[in-house]
Amino acid sequence: MALSNRLSLADRLQSYDATKIENIVEPTIEGRLTRVVGLTMEAVGFSAAIGCPCYVIADDGQTIDAEVVGFSGEILYLMPVKSIQGVRSGARVIPQLNKHKAIAHEHLLGRVIDGLGNPIDHLGKLPLSDQSSDEDVHHSRINPLDRAAIKHPLDVGIRAINALIPVGKGQRLGLFAGSGVGKSVLLGMMTRFTTADIVVVGLIGERGREVKEFIEHSLGEEGLKRSIVIASPADESPLMRLRASQLCSQIAEYYRDQGKDVLLLMDSLTRYAQAQREIALAIGEPPATKGYPPSVFAKLPQLVERAGNGKEGSGSITAFYTVLTEGDDLQDPIADSARAILDGHIVLSRTLAESGIYPAIDIEMSISRVMTSISEPSHVKKLQRFKQLLAAYYKNRDLINIGAYVKGSDPEIDLALEYFPKLQQFIQQGIEEPVVYEDSLTQLTQLLDVAMAQSGQ
């Protein structure tokens, strides 16, 4: 329904920030809040498209950012970005003209920002020059036929990954892990050791305590110098968590378009999915798979496909998306969906972590789908042999542990039994000990040359 009383522009200037006037769709159009239910606000009196940003005017005159996330007839459903304390029934709602612009420029390096691009590291404001990019946070889709092929490996400084799960520039991988198995430490190691030009780290939906710990301990001063951290802790609104995830991708795309190799680490994809679930359920979308509405599974590939190689001649975005496996269940709906849309996955094992093996990478369960495109045939043959020996040991471990296996019964098991301590040692790596790509391959060759000769390979 249309509102009969329309205030003058001068009257409005007394109620909200005058610097935001220029962003209003039309100064004489506004709506009113009719209801707040759970996470959503319902407004009437104007029409706006999905994704349209709005201002809600609180009792004290402060503006509260919100976004249109759905509608039903004349009712618009709004999701607030931050707390809606002070909002009452009948509060004014004013649509904005400008879309959400993401901040992306050189001065972001070494900074920690929130999902709106505001610095939270107490290092002062970001420079105003060239602060906003020309593109919306929702980047335009790249024609898959225009993308450059994945041809070159990216050194992440982790021996087990470089040698056994090789990562290509432009590849998207999932890091599947439960709680307390060294996920954040591994991400910090990759941030410090990688040869990528720029590192973009998204801490989405994590505990606030972990944000500071990751920046100070896992990332460190040296890692932060060439990194950009976007943090949206668990106590922020689901819309803010979604925006922070989109901002991570937009910043990575900005540097990729400049021809740089970007390493994007997003922790976590599960929290992104949960934020979308909260919004979808709040506006009435029915749950489908284990409480997740269909829109969640539509949003995941839209986010993931933003990473990867750009057009020929541009840079690359190599992305690691962490996926939380509740109770170490790899069949969780989000984990299962992520495996289908990513170019590989690395699984962290609780058993290995409890045995003191870090990084606790389960080599058997992990795979890189671009391995044959970026590795020499001799390298592929060696890493396959590594996995064969590891699998032979684990398959017969129970017999070996109880003494039921008699040495000499099977040459393959004998070889696996002999090499298993060396295989485990190869996987382990100190948190302050980078191993470059070439050294990783050399050490793999030194380890397996004798074993492959013994087995006639």
PDB file of C-alpha atoms in Angstrom, residues 86-237:
ATOM      1  CA  GLY A  86      15.797   0.463  19.046  1.00  0.00           C
ATOM      2  CA  VAL A  87      13.638  -0.415  16.033  1.00  0.00           C
ATOM      3  CA  ARG A  88       9.894  -0.211  16.585  1.00  0.00           C
ATOM      4  CA  SER A  89       6.747  -0.946  14.616  1.00  0.00           C
ATOM      5  CA  GLY A  90       6.154   1.752  12.016  1.00  0.00           C
ATOM      6  CA  ALA A  91       9.835   2.651  11.693  1.00  0.00           C
ATOM      7  CA  ARG A  92      10.719   4.255   8.384  1.00  0.00           C
ATOM      8  CA  VAL A  93      12.431   2.168   5.717  1.00  0.00           C
ATOM      9  CA  ILE A  94      14.259   3.956   2.915  1.00  0.00           C
ATOM     10  CA  PRO A  95      15.648   2.097  -0.134  1.00  0.00           C
ATOM     11  CA  GLN A  96      19.085   3.043  -1.472  1.00  0.00           C
ATOM     12  CA  LEU A  97      20.158   3.728  -5.001  1.00  0.00           C
ATOM     13  CA  ASN A  98      23.657   2.253  -4.968  1.00  0.00           C
ATOM     14  CA  LYS A  99      24.394  -1.446  -4.877  1.00  0.00           C
ATOM     15  CA  HIS A 100      26.847  -2.817  -2.341  1.00  0.00           C
ATOM     16  CA  LYS A 101      30.309  -1.812  -3.491  1.00  0.00           C
ATOM     17  CA  ALA A 102      33.203  -3.862  -2.223  1.00  0.00           C
ATOM     18  CA  ILE A 103      36.430  -2.241  -1.167  1.00  0.00           C
ATOM     19  CA  ALA A 104      39.424  -3.451  -3.149  1.00  0.00           C
ATOM     20  CA  HIS A 105      42.713  -1.606  -3.494  1.00  0.00           C
ATOM     21  CA  GLU A 106      46.402  -1.957  -2.738  1.00  0.00           C
ATOM     22  CA  HIS A 107      46.140  -0.467   0.758  1.00  0.00           C
ATOM     23  CA  LEU A 108      44.224  -3.513   1.988  1.00  0.00           C
ATOM     24  CA  LEU A 109      47.405  -5.573   2.307  1.00  0.00           C
ATOM     25  CA  GLY A 110      48.178  -6.323   5.922  1.00  0.00           C
ATOM     26  CA  ARG A 111      44.746  -5.169   7.106  1.00  0.00           C
ATOM     27  CA  VAL A 112      41.854  -6.884   8.883  1.00  0.00           C
ATOM     28  CA  ILE A 113      38.360  -5.779   7.804  1.00  0.00           C
ATOM     29  CA  ASP A 114      34.766  -6.807   8.402  1.00  0.00           C
ATOM     30  CA  GLY A 115      32.130  -7.894   5.902  1.00  0.00           C
ATOM     31  CA  LEU A 116      31.380  -4.263   4.965  1.00  0.00           C
ATOM     32  CA  GLY A 117      35.023  -3.417   4.318  1.00  0.00           C
ATOM     33  CA  ASN A 118      35.490  -1.447   7.532  1.00  0.00           C
ATOM     34  CA  PRO A 119      38.863  -1.925   9.291  1.00  0.00           C
ATOM     35  CA  ILE A 120      38.715  -3.627  12.694  1.00  0.00           C
ATOM     36  CA  ASP A 121      42.471  -3.818  13.389  1.00  0.00           C
ATOM     37  CA  HIS A 122      42.808  -0.389  15.082  1.00  0.00           C
ATOM     38  CA  LEU A 123      45.271   0.747  12.411  1.00  0.00           C
ATOM     39  CA  GLY A 124      43.190   3.669  11.220  1.00  0.00           C
ATOM     40  CA  LYS A 125      40.817   4.200   8.346  1.00  0.00           C
ATOM     41  CA  LEU A 126      41.517   2.948   4.873  1.00  0.00           C
ATOM     42  CA  PRO A 127      42.585   5.617   2.339  1.00  0.00           C
ATOM     43  CA  LEU A 128      39.630   7.225   0.582  1.00  0.00           C
ATOM     44  CA  SER A 129      41.224   7.287  -2.859  1.00  0.00           C
ATOM     45  CA  ASP A 130      40.092   4.446  -5.095  1.00  0.00           C
ATOM     46  CA  GLN A 131      38.360   2.928  -2.112  1.00  0.00           C
ATOM     47  CA  SER A 132      35.402   1.430  -3.940  1.00  0.00           C
ATOM     48  CA  SER A 133      35.704  -0.816  -6.949  1.00  0.00           C
ATOM     49  CA  ASP A 134      33.457  -0.285  -9.952  1.00  0.00           C
ATOM     50  CA  GLU A 135      31.882  -3.692  -9.604  1.00  0.00           C
ATOM     51  CA  ASP A 136      29.257  -5.027  -7.275  1.00  0.00           C
ATOM     52  CA  VAL A 137      30.194  -7.697  -4.741  1.00  0.00           C
ATOM     53  CA  HIS A 138      28.257 -10.139  -6.919  1.00  0.00           C
ATOM     54  CA  HIS A 139      30.847 -10.520  -9.670  1.00  0.00           C
ATOM     55  CA  SER A 140      29.713 -11.304 -13.172  1.00  0.00           C
ATOM     56  CA  ARG A 141      30.010 -14.941 -14.204  1.00  0.00           C
ATOM     57  CA  ILE A 142      32.969 -15.968 -16.358  1.00  0.00           C
ATOM     58  CA  ASN A 143      32.234 -18.055 -19.437  1.00  0.00           C
ATOM     59  CA  PRO A 144      33.830 -21.446 -18.648  1.00  0.00           C
ATOM     60  CA  LEU A 145      35.263 -21.576 -22.174  1.00  0.00           C
ATOM     61  CA  ASP A 146      37.106 -18.311 -21.555  1.00  0.00           C
ATOM     62  CA  ARG A 147      38.924 -19.553 -18.445  1.00  0.00           C
ATOM     63  CA  ALA A 148      42.597 -20.421 -18.741  1.00  0.00           C
ATOM     64  CA  ALA A 149      43.376 -24.092 -18.153  1.00  0.00           C
ATOM     65  CA  ILE A 150      45.066 -25.267 -14.962  1.00  0.00           C
ATOM     66  CA  LYS A 151      48.599 -26.121 -16.082  1.00  0.00           C
ATOM     67  CA  HIS A 152      51.037 -25.029 -13.396  1.00  0.00           C
ATOM     68  CA  PRO A 153      51.457 -26.173  -9.779  1.00  0.00           C
ATOM     69  CA  LEU A 154      51.249 -23.765  -6.867  1.00  0.00           C
ATOM     70  CA  ASP A 155      53.760 -24.172  -4.071  1.00  0.00           C
ATOM     71  CA  VAL A 156      51.935 -24.059  -0.721  1.00  0.00           C
ATOM     72  CA  GLY A 157      55.026 -24.915   1.329  1.00  0.00           C
ATOM     73  CA  ILE A 158      53.529 -28.137   2.747  1.00  0.00           C
ATOM     74  CA  ARG A 159      55.508 -31.246   1.770  1.00  0.00           C
ATOM     75  CA  ALA A 160      52.598 -33.693   1.936  1.00  0.00           C
ATOM     76  CA  ILE A 161      50.407 -31.456  -0.248  1.00  0.00           C
ATOM     77  CA  ASN A 162      53.111 -30.482  -2.747  1.00  0.00           C
ATOM     78  CA  ALA A 163      54.238 -34.072  -3.285  1.00  0.00           C
ATOM     79  CA  LEU A 164      51.113 -36.179  -2.733  1.00  0.00           C
ATOM     80  CA  ILE A 165      48.128 -33.873  -3.377  1.00  0.00           C
ATOM     81  CA  PRO A 166      49.598 -31.365  -5.852  1.00  0.00           C
ATOM     82  CA  VAL A 167      47.669 -28.107  -6.136  1.00  0.00           C
ATOM     83  CA  GLY A 168      47.378 -26.240  -9.424  1.00  0.00           C
ATOM     84  CA  LYS A 169      47.078 -22.497  -9.900  1.00  0.00           C
ATOM     85  CA  GLY A 170      43.354 -21.856 -10.215  1.00  0.00           C
ATOM     86  CA  GLN A 171      42.256 -25.029  -8.458  1.00  0.00           C
ATOM     87  CA  ARG A 172      39.457 -25.096  -5.850  1.00  0.00           C
ATOM     88  CA  LEU A 173      39.888 -27.571  -2.994  1.00  0.00           C
ATOM     89  CA  GLY A 174      37.997 -28.461   0.135  1.00  0.00           C
ATOM     90  CA  LEU A 175      39.738 -28.898   3.479  1.00  0.00           C
ATOM     91  CA  PHE A 176      37.560 -31.357   5.385  1.00  0.00           C
ATOM     92  CA  ALA A 177      38.137 -31.408   9.117  1.00  0.00           C
ATOM     93  CA  GLY A 178      36.406 -31.801  12.444  1.00  0.00           C
ATOM     94  CA  SER A 179      37.196 -29.647  15.438  1.00  0.00           C
ATOM     95  CA  GLY A 180      40.658 -29.731  16.995  1.00  0.00           C
ATOM     96  CA  VAL A 181      42.601 -31.532  14.277  1.00  0.00           C
ATOM     97  CA  GLY A 182      44.885 -28.676  13.201  1.00  0.00           C
ATOM     98  CA  LYS A 183      42.838 -26.980  10.479  1.00  0.00           C
ATOM     99  CA  SER A 184      43.708 -23.409  11.473  1.00  0.00           C
ATOM    100  CA  VAL A 185      47.382 -24.256  11.936  1.00  0.00           C
ATOM    101  CA  LEU A 186      47.555 -25.779   8.442  1.00  0.00           C
ATOM    102  CA  LEU A 187      45.885 -22.702   6.939  1.00  0.00           C
ATOM    103  CA  GLY A 188      48.373 -20.472   8.742  1.00  0.00           C
ATOM    104  CA  MET A 189      51.293 -22.513   7.431  1.00  0.00           C
ATOM    105  CA  MET A 190      50.039 -22.223   3.851  1.00  0.00           C
ATOM    106  CA  THR A 191      49.566 -18.483   4.280  1.00  0.00           C
ATOM    107  CA  ARG A 192      53.163 -18.003   5.405  1.00  0.00           C
ATOM    108  CA  PHE A 193      54.843 -20.522   3.081  1.00  0.00           C
ATOM    109  CA  THR A 194      52.988 -20.197  -0.239  1.00  0.00           C
ATOM    110  CA  THR A 195      54.561 -18.594  -3.305  1.00  0.00           C
ATOM    111  CA  ALA A 196      51.260 -16.910  -4.244  1.00  0.00           C
ATOM    112  CA  ASP A 197      51.484 -13.135  -4.676  1.00  0.00           C
ATOM    113  CA  ILE A 198      48.477 -12.298  -2.487  1.00  0.00           C
ATOM    114  CA  VAL A 199      46.680 -14.231   0.242  1.00  0.00           C
ATOM    115  CA  VAL A 200      43.035 -13.499   1.066  1.00  0.00           C
ATOM    116  CA  VAL A 201      41.804 -15.082   4.297  1.00  0.00           C
ATOM    117  CA  GLY A 202      38.116 -15.238   5.171  1.00  0.00           C
ATOM    118  CA  LEU A 203      37.215 -16.113   8.768  1.00  0.00           C
ATOM    119  CA  ILE A 204      33.490 -16.687   8.419  1.00  0.00           C
ATOM    120  CA  GLY A 205      31.326 -17.631  11.385  1.00  0.00           C
ATOM    121  CA  GLU A 206      34.185 -18.633  13.663  1.00  0.00           C
ATOM    122  CA  ARG A 207      34.436 -17.831  17.363  1.00  0.00           C
ATOM    123  CA  GLY A 208      35.711 -14.329  18.045  1.00  0.00           C
ATOM    124  CA  ARG A 209      38.551 -15.716  20.131  1.00  0.00           C
ATOM    125  CA  GLU A 210      39.782 -17.780  17.182  1.00  0.00           C
ATOM    126  CA  VAL A 211      39.953 -14.728  14.925  1.00  0.00           C
ATOM    127  CA  LYS A 212      42.592 -13.054  17.079  1.00  0.00           C
ATOM    128  CA  GLU A 213      44.442 -16.323  17.695  1.00  0.00           C
ATOM    129  CA  PHE A 214      44.625 -17.076  13.980  1.00  0.00           C
ATOM    130  CA  ILE A 215      45.951 -13.607  13.125  1.00  0.00           C
ATOM    131  CA  GLU A 216      48.533 -13.491  15.915  1.00  0.00           C
ATOM    132  CA  HIS A 217      49.652 -17.120  16.144  1.00  0.00           C
ATOM    133  CA  SER A 218      48.775 -19.029  12.962  1.00  0.00           C
ATOM    134  CA  LEU A 219      49.234 -16.168  10.499  1.00  0.00           C
ATOM    135  CA  GLY A 220      51.925 -14.195  12.286  1.00  0.00           C
ATOM    136  CA  GLU A 221      53.445 -10.837  11.434  1.00  0.00           C
ATOM    137  CA  GLU A 222      55.208 -12.070   8.294  1.00  0.00           C
ATOM    138  CA  GLY A 223      52.118 -13.827   6.972  1.00  0.00           C
ATOM    139  CA  LEU A 224      49.933 -10.766   7.530  1.00  0.00           C
ATOM    140  CA  LYS A 225      52.180  -8.472   5.467  1.00  0.00           C
ATOM    141  CA  ARG A 226      50.972  -9.924   2.156  1.00  0.00           C
ATOM    142  CA  SER A 227      47.535 -10.990   3.360  1.00  0.00           C
ATOM    143  CA  ILE A 228      44.083  -9.474   3.647  1.00  0.00           C
ATOM    144  CA  VAL A 229      41.873 -10.856   6.403  1.00  0.00           C
ATOM    145  CA  ILE A 230      38.082 -10.557   6.286  1.00  0.00           C
ATOM    146  CA  ALA A 231      36.523 -11.508   9.615  1.00  0.00           C
ATOM    147  CA  SER A 232      32.855 -12.060  10.402  1.00  0.00           C
ATOM    148  CA  PRO A 233      32.553 -13.922  13.731  1.00  0.00           C
ATOM    149  CA  ALA A 234      29.691 -16.180  14.736  1.00  0.00           C
ATOM    150  CA  ASP A 235      27.911 -13.467  16.749  1.00  0.00           C
ATOM    151  CA  GLU A 236      27.287 -11.325  13.660  1.00  0.00           C
ATOM    152  CA  SER A 237      24.121 -11.534  11.580  1.00  0.00           C
TER     153      SER A 237
END
